[in-house]
Coordinates of C-alpha atoms in Angstrom, one line a residue:
M17 CA 121.6 99.7 99.9
M18 CA 119.5 101.0 97.1
K19 CA 115.6 99.6 97.6
S20 CA 114.4 97.2 94.8
F21 CA 110.9 98.8 92.6
A22 CA 109.2 96.0 94.0
V23 CA 110.1 96.7 98.1
K24 CA 109.5 100.6 97.0
T25 CA 106.0 100.0 95.5
K26 CA 105.2 98.0 98.9
D27 CA 106.3 101.1 101.0
A28 CA 104.0 103.0 98.9
L29 CA 101.2 100.7 99.3
T30 CA 101.6 100.4 103.1
R31 CA 102.5 104.0 104.2
E32 CA 100.4 105.4 106.9
D33 CA 98.8 108.1 105.5
T34 CA 96.8 105.7 102.4
G35 CA 95.0 104.1 105.2
Q36 CA 92.5 100.8 104.7
P37 CA 90.1 100.0 102.5
Q38 CA 86.8 101.7 103.8
R39 CA 84.4 98.7 103.1
R40 CA 85.1 95.7 105.7
C41 CA 84.1 93.3 102.4
C42 CA 87.4 94.8 100.5
R43 CA 89.4 94.8 104.2
L44 CA 88.4 90.9 105.0
A45 CA 89.3 90.5 101.0
E46 CA 93.1 92.3 101.4
L47 CA 93.6 90.2 104.9
T48 CA 92.7 86.9 102.6
G49 CA 95.1 87.6 100.1
L50 CA 97.7 87.9 102.6
L51 CA 97.1 84.7 104.8
L52 CA 97.0 82.7 101.0
T53 CA 100.2 84.2 100.0
C54 CA 102.3 84.3 103.3
G55 CA 100.3 82.6 106.0
A56 CA 100.7 78.9 107.4
V57 CA 98.4 76.7 109.2
T58 CA 100.2 74.7 111.5
L59 CA 98.6 72.3 114.7
V60 CA 100.5 73.8 118.0
G61 CA 99.8 70.8 121.0
G62 CA 97.5 72.2 123.5
E63 CA 96.6 75.7 121.6
G64 CA 95.3 73.7 118.8
L65 CA 95.6 75.6 115.2
C66 CA 97.8 78.7 114.6
L67 CA 98.1 81.0 112.0
T68 CA 101.4 83.0 110.8
L69 CA 102.0 85.2 108.4
R70 CA 105.9 85.5 107.3
T71 CA 107.3 88.6 105.6
E72 CA 110.5 90.3 104.6
H73 CA 108.8 94.1 105.0
P74 CA 108.1 96.0 107.7
G75 CA 105.2 97.5 106.4
V76 CA 103.3 94.5 104.9
A77 CA 104.1 93.8 108.4
R78 CA 102.3 96.0 110.3
R79 CA 99.6 96.3 107.4
A80 CA 98.5 92.6 108.6
V81 CA 99.1 93.8 112.3
R82 CA 96.5 97.1 111.5
L83 CA 94.0 94.6 109.9
L84 CA 94.1 91.9 112.1
R85 CA 93.4 94.3 115.2
A86 CA 90.8 96.3 113.1
E87 CA 88.7 93.1 112.0
F88 CA 89.2 90.5 115.2
S89 CA 90.2 93.0 117.7
A90 CA 93.3 90.6 117.6
S91 CA 96.3 90.5 119.9
P92 CA 99.0 88.9 117.3
A93 CA 102.6 88.1 118.7
I94 CA 105.1 89.8 116.6
R95 CA 108.8 88.9 116.5
I96 CA 111.8 89.1 114.3
V97 CA 113.2 85.7 112.7
R98 CA 116.2 85.0 110.8
A99 CA 115.0 82.5 108.1
S100 CA 117.3 80.0 107.1
R101 CA 115.1 79.7 104.4
L102 CA 115.2 82.9 103.4
G103 CA 119.3 83.5 103.2
G104 CA 119.7 84.6 106.4
R105 CA 117.6 87.5 106.2
T106 CA 115.3 89.4 108.2
A107 CA 112.1 88.7 108.9
F108 CA 109.0 89.7 110.3
E109 CA 106.2 86.3 111.9
I110 CA 103.0 88.1 113.0
R111 CA 101.2 85.3 115.1
L112 CA 97.4 84.4 116.0
D113 CA 96.9 81.5 118.2
G114 CA 93.5 79.2 119.3
Q115 CA 90.5 81.3 119.1
E116 CA 92.1 84.5 117.5
S117 CA 93.3 82.0 114.9
A118 CA 89.6 79.9 114.2
R119 CA 88.1 83.7 113.8
A120 CA 90.1 84.9 111.2
M121 CA 90.2 81.7 109.4
G122 CA 86.7 81.4 109.2
A123 CA 86.3 85.1 108.1
C124 CA 88.4 84.4 105.0
S125 CA 87.2 81.1 103.9
V126 CA 91.0 80.0 104.8
S127 CA 91.9 76.6 106.4
P128 CA 95.1 74.3 105.8
L129 CA 92.9 72.4 103.2
E130 CA 91.4 75.0 100.7
R131 CA 93.8 76.6 98.7
N132 CA 91.5 78.1 96.3
I133 CA 90.9 81.7 95.9
P134 CA 87.6 82.3 98.1
R135 CA 84.5 83.0 96.6
H136 CA 83.6 86.3 99.0
C137 CA 87.1 87.4 97.2
M138 CA 85.4 87.7 93.5
L139 CA 82.0 88.8 94.4
R140 CA 82.6 92.5 94.0
K141 CA 85.4 94.5 91.5
C142 CA 86.4 96.3 95.1
C143 CA 87.1 93.0 96.8
R144 CA 88.8 91.4 93.7
G145 CA 91.4 94.5 93.6
A146 CA 91.7 94.0 97.5
F147 CA 92.4 90.7 97.2
L148 CA 95.3 91.2 94.9
R149 CA 96.8 93.8 96.4
G150 CA 97.0 91.9 99.6
A151 CA 98.7 88.6 97.0
F152 CA 101.2 91.0 95.6
L153 CA 101.8 92.4 99.5
G154 CA 102.6 89.3 100.9
C155 CA 104.3 87.3 98.0
G156 CA 104.9 89.7 95.2
T157 CA 108.2 90.8 93.3
L158 CA 108.8 93.6 90.2
M159 CA 111.1 93.9 88.0
A160 CA 112.8 97.0 87.8
P161 CA 111.3 99.2 84.6
E162 CA 114.3 100.0 83.6
R163 CA 115.7 96.3 83.3
G164 CA 112.6 94.6 81.4
Y165 CA 108.9 94.0 82.4
L166 CA 108.4 90.8 84.5
L167 CA 105.6 90.8 87.8
E168 CA 106.2 87.7 89.5
F169 CA 104.0 85.9 92.7
V170 CA 106.0 83.2 94.3
L171 CA 103.7 80.9 96.1
A172 CA 104.6 77.8 98.2
D173 CA 102.0 75.4 96.4
E174 CA 100.7 74.7 92.9
R175 CA 96.9 74.9 94.2
T176 CA 96.9 78.7 95.5
A177 CA 99.6 79.3 92.5
Q178 CA 97.2 77.8 89.7
S179 CA 94.5 79.7 91.3
L180 CA 95.7 83.3 91.4
A181 CA 96.9 82.6 87.4
R182 CA 92.8 81.8 86.9
F183 CA 91.3 84.6 89.1
L184 CA 94.0 86.7 86.4
Q185 CA 92.9 85.4 83.1
A186 CA 88.6 85.4 84.1
F187 CA 88.3 89.1 85.6
Y188 CA 90.8 90.7 83.8
A189 CA 92.1 88.7 80.7
L190 CA 95.5 88.6 82.2
R191 CA 96.9 84.9 80.3
A192 CA 99.8 84.1 83.9
G193 CA 102.4 81.6 83.3
V194 CA 102.9 79.2 85.8
N195 CA 106.0 77.2 87.2
A196 CA 107.7 75.7 89.3
R197 CA 111.0 77.4 90.6
K198 CA 113.0 76.3 93.5
G199 CA 110.5 74.7 96.1
S200 CA 108.0 77.5 95.0
W201 CA 104.9 78.1 92.4
V202 CA 105.9 81.4 90.4
V203 CA 102.6 83.1 88.7
Y204 CA 104.7 85.7 86.5
L205 CA 103.0 88.9 84.0
K206 CA 105.4 89.8 81.4
G207 CA 104.7 93.2 79.1
G208 CA 104.1 96.6 80.0
E209 CA 100.8 96.9 79.7
A210 CA 99.6 93.3 81.7
I211 CA 101.2 95.0 84.6
L212 CA 100.4 98.6 84.6
S213 CA 97.1 96.9 84.6
V214 CA 97.5 94.9 87.9
L215 CA 99.5 98.0 89.4
S216 CA 95.8 99.9 89.1
L217 CA 93.8 97.7 90.6
I218 CA 96.3 97.7 93.2
G219 CA 96.5 101.0 93.5
A220 CA 100.4 101.2 92.9
N221 CA 100.1 104.6 91.8
A222 CA 103.7 105.6 92.4
A223 CA 104.6 102.3 90.4
I224 CA 102.5 103.2 87.5
L225 CA 104.1 106.5 87.3
E226 CA 107.6 105.5 87.9
M227 CA 106.9 103.1 85.0
E228 CA 105.5 105.3 82.5
N229 CA 108.7 107.8 83.1
V230 CA 110.9 104.9 81.6
R231 CA 109.0 103.9 79.0
I232 CA 108.7 107.6 77.6
L233 CA 112.5 108.0 78.0
R234 CA 113.3 104.4 76.9
Q235 CA 111.0 106.0 73.8
A236 CA 112.7 108.6 72.9
R237 CA 115.7 107.0 73.4
N238 CA 115.4 104.5 70.8
E239 CA 113.4 107.5 68.4
A240 CA 117.2 109.5 69.1
N241 CA 119.1 106.8 68.1
R242 CA 117.1 105.5 65.1
A243 CA 117.3 109.4 64.0
A244 CA 121.6 109.0 64.5
N245 CA 121.5 105.7 62.8
C246 CA 119.5 107.0 59.8
D247 CA 122.1 110.3 59.9
A248 CA 125.1 108.3 59.8
A249 CA 123.7 106.2 57.2
N250 CA 123.1 108.6 55.0
I251 CA 126.4 110.1 55.8
A252 CA 128.2 107.4 54.7
K253 CA 126.2 106.9 51.6
M254 CA 127.2 110.5 51.2
L255 CA 130.6 109.9 51.3
G256 CA 130.9 106.9 49.7
A257 CA 129.0 108.8 46.0
A258 CA 131.8 111.7 47.0
D259 CA 134.6 108.9 46.7
R260 CA 132.8 107.4 43.8
H261 CA 132.7 110.9 42.1
M262 CA 136.4 111.8 43.0
Q263 CA 137.6 108.2 41.2
A264 CA 135.8 109.0 38.1
I265 CA 136.9 112.7 37.9
A266 CA 140.6 111.5 38.4
L267 CA 140.3 109.3 35.6
L268 CA 138.4 111.5 33.6
E269 CA 141.1 114.6 33.8
R270 CA 143.6 111.8 33.0
T271 CA 142.6 110.3 29.9
L272 CA 140.3 113.2 28.4
G273 CA 141.2 116.2 30.3
L274 CA 138.6 118.2 31.6
D275 CA 138.2 120.5 29.4
A276 CA 137.2 118.0 26.8
L277 CA 133.9 117.5 28.7
P278 CA 130.5 119.1 28.0
D279 CA 130.2 122.9 29.7
T280 CA 127.7 121.2 32.1
L281 CA 130.0 118.3 32.9
R282 CA 133.1 120.1 33.2
E283 CA 131.6 122.7 35.2
I284 CA 130.0 119.6 38.0
A285 CA 133.6 118.2 37.8
V286 CA 135.4 121.1 39.0
E287 CA 132.9 121.8 41.5
R288 CA 133.3 118.4 43.0
K289 CA 137.2 118.2 42.7
L290 CA 137.2 121.6 45.1
H291 CA 134.5 120.4 47.3
P292 CA 135.1 116.9 47.6
D293 CA 132.5 116.7 51.2
A294 CA 130.1 119.2 49.7
S295 CA 126.2 117.8 49.6
L296 CA 124.6 117.9 46.1
E297 CA 122.2 120.8 47.4
A298 CA 125.3 122.7 48.2
L299 CA 127.9 121.7 44.9
G300 CA 124.2 123.1 42.9
Q301 CA 124.4 126.6 44.6
M302 CA 128.4 126.5 43.6
L303 CA 127.1 126.9 39.8
E304 CA 126.2 129.1 37.4
P305 CA 123.1 129.4 37.4
P306 CA 122.4 127.2 40.4
V307 CA 121.3 123.9 39.9
G308 CA 118.9 121.3 42.2
K309 CA 120.0 118.8 44.3
S310 CA 118.1 116.2 41.2
G311 CA 120.3 118.3 38.6
V312 CA 123.1 117.4 40.0
Y313 CA 122.6 114.0 40.7
H314 CA 122.2 113.5 36.8
R315 CA 125.7 115.2 36.4
L316 CA 127.3 113.7 38.5
R317 CA 125.7 110.7 37.3
R318 CA 126.8 111.3 33.4
L319 CA 130.0 111.3 34.5
E320 CA 130.5 108.2 36.4
A321 CA 129.0 106.6 33.3
L322 CA 131.9 108.3 30.6
A323 CA 134.5 106.9 33.3
R324 CA 133.1 103.6 33.7
S325 CA 133.1 103.9 29.5
I326 CA 136.4 104.7 29.3
A327 CA 137.9 102.3 32.0
K328 CA 136.3 99.0 30.4
K329 CA 137.6 100.4 27.1
E330 CA 140.9 100.7 29.0
E331 CA 140.7 97.2 29.9
E332 CA 140.0 95.9 26.8
S333 CA 143.0 97.1 25.6
L334 CA 145.3 95.3 27.7

């Protein structure tokens, strides 16, 4: 099965060789993005609060585990589940219990009651990008650029969705929409420039290159189509004009005879009759002496005008 553009982007962001953010503040910000978007906190009898992250992407699961181990020396439980709400698809569940759960939530300023983006994710430029990367890894979807430009964050609650939309507007002047959809809340961005901005912020360089390649190919195709349409229109126009010329010449030949025409008109009428598909420029080169395109155009117009005059007189005489 071919991977989607979003999955390939997450693959690139979570590869082992990409490493983790160097600064601890950025690692916490990325982890916070993950916790807010694909995490849930539950109360387990006898164990206290339990923190669970669920994702369908194996690379995201591995990255979350690495971050938890690096920051808190945690030993999260990992299991594979088939989630009914995901249509029976496989998901990876990462769980922290007891003190480990409390430490992670405290360091990331995440709790069941607080669904806004924590302040520590907004203080530095590097942390804002890291948080956004975590949010994309946790709940982001990305339409293939061949189909259009759409980036979505699919969230469980409205408060987090509105907080993310405000975050994008306040720090990056990106006007995101927020919609309810099938029990979820979706923050979405449309337009290539806005999506490229987000991809740049989260370090998705491979996705940026692919989008740019598609944009260049689309632009080249559009220009080629415009040129082809223009050529087709010009050809149709030329053929229509040639057909009018032939009808006018036939009428003049039937009524006056071509020999009765002035030399300049007789010569162009003969050449047009012999070469009905020739361009004006080519017709001009057949004359002796050669005549420019404008001169040929005016002579043919005179032939048409003379033919119309004769046709009108024929109609009046009926």
